[in-house]
Structures are given as C-alpha cells and as structure tokens.
Short mmCIF file of C-alpha atoms in Angstrom, two decimals:
data_model
loop_
_atom_site.label_atom_id
_atom_site.label_comp_id
_atom_site.label_asym_id
_atom_site.label_seq_id
_atom_site.Cartn_x
_atom_site.Cartn_y
_atom_site.Cartn_z
CA MET A 4 -14.03 13.12 -42.27
CA GLU A 5 -10.41 14.18 -42.09
CA VAL A 6 -9.40 17.52 -43.46
CA LEU A 7 -5.91 17.84 -44.92
CA THR A 8 -3.91 21.09 -44.60
CA GLN A 9 -1.95 22.50 -47.51
CA ALA A 10 1.32 21.20 -46.01
CA GLN A 11 -0.10 17.70 -45.79
CA ARG A 12 -1.37 17.37 -49.39
CA PRO A 13 0.93 15.79 -52.06
CA PRO A 14 2.10 18.12 -54.71
CA ARG A 15 0.32 18.06 -57.89
CA ALA A 16 3.22 18.31 -60.28
CA ALA A 17 4.35 14.93 -59.28
CA VAL A 18 2.24 11.98 -58.72
CA LYS A 19 3.69 9.20 -56.51
CA ARG A 20 3.06 5.60 -57.68
CA GLY A 21 4.72 2.93 -55.71
CA SER A 22 8.30 3.99 -54.78
CA ALA A 23 8.97 6.08 -58.05
CA THR A 24 8.01 9.66 -58.71
CA ARG A 25 6.38 10.41 -62.04
CA THR A 26 6.74 13.75 -63.62
CA PRO A 27 3.94 14.79 -66.03
CA GLY A 28 4.84 14.52 -69.72
CA TRP A 29 4.35 18.19 -70.62
CA ILE A 30 7.22 19.09 -68.25
CA VAL A 31 9.65 16.51 -69.85
CA ALA A 32 8.81 17.84 -73.25
CA ALA A 33 9.13 21.56 -72.25
CA VAL A 34 12.66 20.72 -70.88
CA ALA A 35 13.59 18.70 -74.09
CA ALA A 36 12.45 21.45 -76.25
CA ALA A 37 14.42 24.13 -74.31
CA VAL A 38 17.58 21.93 -74.61
CA VAL A 39 17.19 21.39 -78.29
CA LEU A 40 16.52 25.02 -79.06
CA THR A 41 19.56 26.33 -77.03
CA LEU A 42 22.13 23.87 -78.63
CA PRO A 43 22.29 25.83 -82.03
CA PHE A 44 22.50 29.13 -80.10
CA ALA A 45 25.45 27.72 -78.02
CA ALA A 46 27.24 26.48 -81.09
CA ARG A 47 26.83 29.91 -82.71
CA ALA A 48 28.13 31.58 -79.74
CA GLN A 49 31.18 29.39 -79.62
CA ASP A 50 31.83 30.04 -83.34
CA ALA A 51 31.40 33.73 -82.68
CA GLY A 52 34.10 33.42 -79.93
CA ALA A 53 36.51 31.74 -82.42
CA GLN A 54 39.07 34.15 -83.84
CA PRO A 55 38.79 34.72 -87.69
CA PRO A 56 41.71 34.26 -89.77
CA VAL A 57 44.19 37.01 -89.57
CA LYS A 58 44.51 39.19 -92.53
CA SER A 59 47.96 40.05 -93.35
CA THR A 60 49.10 43.53 -92.59
CA LEU A 61 52.69 42.85 -93.48
CA LYS A 62 54.59 45.24 -95.87
CA PRO A 63 57.27 44.15 -98.36
CA ASN A 64 60.48 43.94 -96.47
CA PRO A 65 63.34 45.91 -98.17
CA GLY A 66 65.78 43.28 -96.92
CA PHE A 67 64.18 40.79 -99.17
CA ALA A 68 64.45 42.92 -102.35
CA THR A 69 67.73 41.57 -103.26
CA LEU A 70 66.74 37.94 -103.00
CA PRO A 71 65.97 35.87 -106.17
CA GLN A 72 62.52 36.40 -107.42
CA TYR A 73 60.03 34.03 -108.74
CA VAL A 74 56.71 34.76 -110.62
CA GLY A 75 53.79 32.43 -111.13
CA THR A 76 50.72 31.18 -109.59
CA LEU A 77 49.59 29.78 -106.22
CA GLY A 78 46.20 28.12 -107.17
CA LYS A 79 44.60 30.51 -109.55
CA ARG A 80 46.19 33.66 -107.95
CA GLN A 81 49.35 35.49 -109.47
CA ILE A 82 52.21 35.90 -106.96
CA VAL A 83 55.68 37.25 -106.80
CA MET A 84 58.07 35.33 -104.57
CA ARG A 85 61.44 36.85 -103.12
CA LEU A 86 63.28 33.64 -101.78
CA GLY A 87 66.87 33.10 -100.90
CA ALA A 88 69.60 31.78 -98.54
CA LYS A 89 69.49 33.11 -94.96
CA ALA A 90 72.48 35.48 -94.58
CA GLY A 91 74.99 34.41 -91.95
CA ASP A 92 72.90 31.53 -90.86
CA ASP A 93 74.81 28.50 -89.46
CA ASP A 94 72.34 26.26 -91.30
CA PRO A 95 73.43 26.36 -94.97
CA THR A 96 70.00 24.86 -96.14
CA GLY A 97 68.09 27.69 -94.59
CA VAL A 98 66.02 29.85 -96.85
CA HIS A 99 63.62 32.80 -96.14
CA GLY A 100 61.78 35.42 -98.06
CA GLU A 101 58.25 36.50 -98.77
CA TYR A 102 55.60 36.40 -101.44
CA GLN A 103 53.05 38.75 -102.43
CA PHE A 104 49.75 38.38 -104.21
CA THR A 105 49.51 40.72 -107.16
CA ASP A 106 45.82 41.20 -107.07
CA THR A 107 45.63 42.36 -103.35
CA GLY A 108 49.18 43.17 -102.51
CA GLU A 109 48.91 41.08 -99.40
CA VAL A 110 52.56 39.97 -98.24
CA ILE A 111 53.08 36.65 -96.47
CA LEU A 112 56.37 35.65 -95.06
CA ILE A 113 58.06 32.23 -95.99
CA ALA A 114 61.06 30.42 -94.31
CA GLY A 115 62.37 26.81 -94.44
CA ASP A 116 64.98 24.60 -95.95
CA ARG A 117 66.30 23.83 -99.37
CA ALA A 118 67.96 20.45 -99.63
CA ASP A 119 69.35 19.75 -103.06
CA ALA A 120 66.14 20.28 -105.25
CA THR A 121 63.61 19.97 -102.44
CA LEU A 122 62.05 22.93 -100.73
CA GLU A 123 60.07 22.49 -97.43
CA ALA A 124 58.87 25.79 -95.89
CA GLU A 125 56.25 27.36 -93.76
CA ASP A 126 54.53 30.69 -94.33
CA SER A 127 53.08 33.21 -91.92
CA ASN A 128 50.78 36.14 -92.57
CA ASP A 129 51.64 37.91 -89.29
CA GLY A 130 55.27 36.91 -88.68
CA THR A 131 54.29 34.70 -85.66
CA HIS A 132 51.61 32.06 -86.50
CA ILE A 133 52.28 29.44 -89.14
CA THR A 134 49.57 29.67 -91.78
CA GLY A 135 50.64 27.09 -94.36
CA ASN A 136 53.32 24.60 -95.37
CA TRP A 137 55.08 24.41 -98.79
CA VAL A 138 56.61 21.26 -100.29
CA GLY A 139 58.06 21.75 -103.71
CA THR A 140 60.89 20.77 -106.10
CA PHE A 141 63.32 22.93 -108.04
CA ALA A 142 63.73 22.07 -111.67
CA GLU A 143 66.99 22.34 -113.63
CA ASP A 144 65.70 25.44 -115.19
CA GLY A 145 65.35 27.06 -111.81
CA SER A 146 61.60 26.81 -111.74
CA LEU A 147 59.87 25.69 -108.39
CA SER A 148 56.58 23.74 -108.19
CA GLY A 149 54.68 21.79 -105.75
CA ASP A 150 51.90 22.25 -103.05
CA ARG A 151 51.10 24.73 -100.43
CA MET A 152 48.99 23.26 -97.63
CA ASP A 153 47.26 24.36 -94.47
CA PRO A 154 49.40 23.90 -91.26
CA ASP A 155 47.77 20.29 -90.86
CA ASP A 156 48.89 19.36 -94.22
CA SER A 157 45.22 19.54 -95.63
CA HIS A 158 43.83 21.51 -98.52
CA PRO A 159 46.77 21.19 -100.96
CA VAL A 160 46.99 24.14 -103.49
CA PRO A 161 49.48 23.73 -106.38
CA PHE A 162 52.17 26.43 -107.12
CA ASP A 163 54.27 26.95 -110.26
CA LEU A 164 56.82 29.57 -110.16
CA LYS A 165 59.53 30.50 -112.70
CA PRO A 166 62.73 32.52 -111.84
CA LEU A 167 62.44 36.09 -112.96
CA ALA A 168 65.31 36.98 -115.18
CA ALA A 169 67.76 39.60 -113.93
CA GLY A 170 66.49 43.06 -114.94
CA ALA A 171 63.06 41.75 -115.90
CA ALA A 172 59.93 43.54 -114.29
CA ALA A 173 57.77 41.57 -111.92
CA PRO A 174 54.02 41.84 -112.45
CA ALA A 175 52.52 45.04 -110.98
CA VAL A 176 51.04 45.04 -107.54
CA PRO A 177 48.06 47.32 -107.08
CA THR A 178 49.01 50.84 -105.85
CA GLY A 179 48.53 51.32 -102.16
CA ALA A 180 48.29 47.59 -101.59
CA ALA A 181 49.79 46.32 -98.22
CA GLY A 182 50.40 49.86 -97.17
CA ALA A 183 52.86 50.49 -100.10
CA SER A 184 52.92 54.33 -101.01
CA ALA A 185 52.25 55.17 -104.57
CA SER A 186 55.16 57.73 -104.48
CA THR A 187 57.93 58.83 -102.12
CA PRO A 188 58.37 62.36 -101.07
CA ASN A 189 60.86 63.30 -103.93
CA GLY A 190 58.27 62.13 -106.53
CA ALA A 191 59.90 58.74 -107.11
CA ARG A 192 57.50 55.76 -107.44
CA ALA A 193 57.87 52.48 -105.49
CA VAL A 194 58.31 49.58 -107.68
CA ASN A 195 55.92 46.50 -107.16
CA GLY A 196 55.12 47.80 -103.53
CA VAL A 197 58.90 47.72 -102.66
CA SER A 198 59.81 51.12 -101.37
CA ASN A 199 63.58 50.74 -101.53
CA LEU A 200 63.24 50.19 -105.32
CA VAL A 201 62.30 53.43 -106.87
CA ILE A 202 61.99 54.76 -110.42
CA GLY A 203 61.60 58.33 -111.54
CA GLN A 204 64.60 59.84 -109.60
#
C-alpha cells in the first residue's frame, strides 16, 4: 500500500475532474454574496464623496442697488431682482445684477444678454460656478417672465417679475439674512438687506 504525504495529496477545496478545476458551490455563493453586499456601500461612499450644492454666502452688492428692480416670483418663492445694463461694457446687450429670495435673504448673481425683448442669462450662487439658466421675455409694460432651469436646461421653474415703480418699496427681506446687519453704527437701518440704502439718519 502506498502512503501519500501531505504535499502529494490533492487539495480538498478543489476537486479535479478531467482537465477543469471545480470549486465547491458554497465558495461561489460566499463570493457572490460579498459582492452583492458591498455594492450598495460603495455607491453610498461615492455619493458621500460628492459635493453637496453650495449654499449662497453672497451679500447684496451695493453696486447693484441703483439698477432697475423687479419683484415677483421664481416658482412659488418671492424674489427681488436688480438687473441692468453692464456699465462700460463693449457689448451693448450685456446685463448683470442679482436676485434675492425674500424668505431667506439668499443672494444669487445673474448675468447675460438682452436682445430686444429676450433675456438669456446665467446665475451663480458663489460668483464662480453656473447654477442656472434664465430664458425670458420682456413685455411692453416692462414685466419679465419665462423659465429658470438647471445648468443642463432641465427642471424648468417659471418666473414672473414686474418692474418696481420708482420710489416704491421692495418686499422686506428677513433681518440678518445673507449677512446683512439690522442696523449701522449710527443707528440707521439697512433697506431690504442693502447696506448702502439706509433709513433713519
């Protein structure tokens, strides 16, 4: 009788049949289960690594305070927009400004072109990255309406804005919103979060 040493014995995990090596079914099942269980965790880790949308930390720009103002809605939210021609720009169709949500005070920059009655503009909540596109039409009465979309032109949200009459007050913005102070050192109060327009002096 021939005795086999440990080195001469075939491994128990694999049984050789013909020329193919066969792995027991429980190993295949364990590997498949491990792969299936780790996929959702990998997807969550990738999502966790994705940057969340940047919340605007912009403050109202005093340079835009003299631009024409429009009030109305973007979707269901009330906004005040200051939008006018770019000063000293070589492009006569160029417009720029900002809009501010009256419920939170968040300020978003906007810039683009106005050709006759058509507005095409982009907005940015940080001054660097484009966060949306605006396509609208100016009516004869000066009102502006259209849609604001994501940068890829998806998710249209309607807007409807009316020009604010000279001397009329824009809707109030929450005190302290977007970093605007409630009062200036001499006791005057900022108007609608714009610190260069003050009352009470």
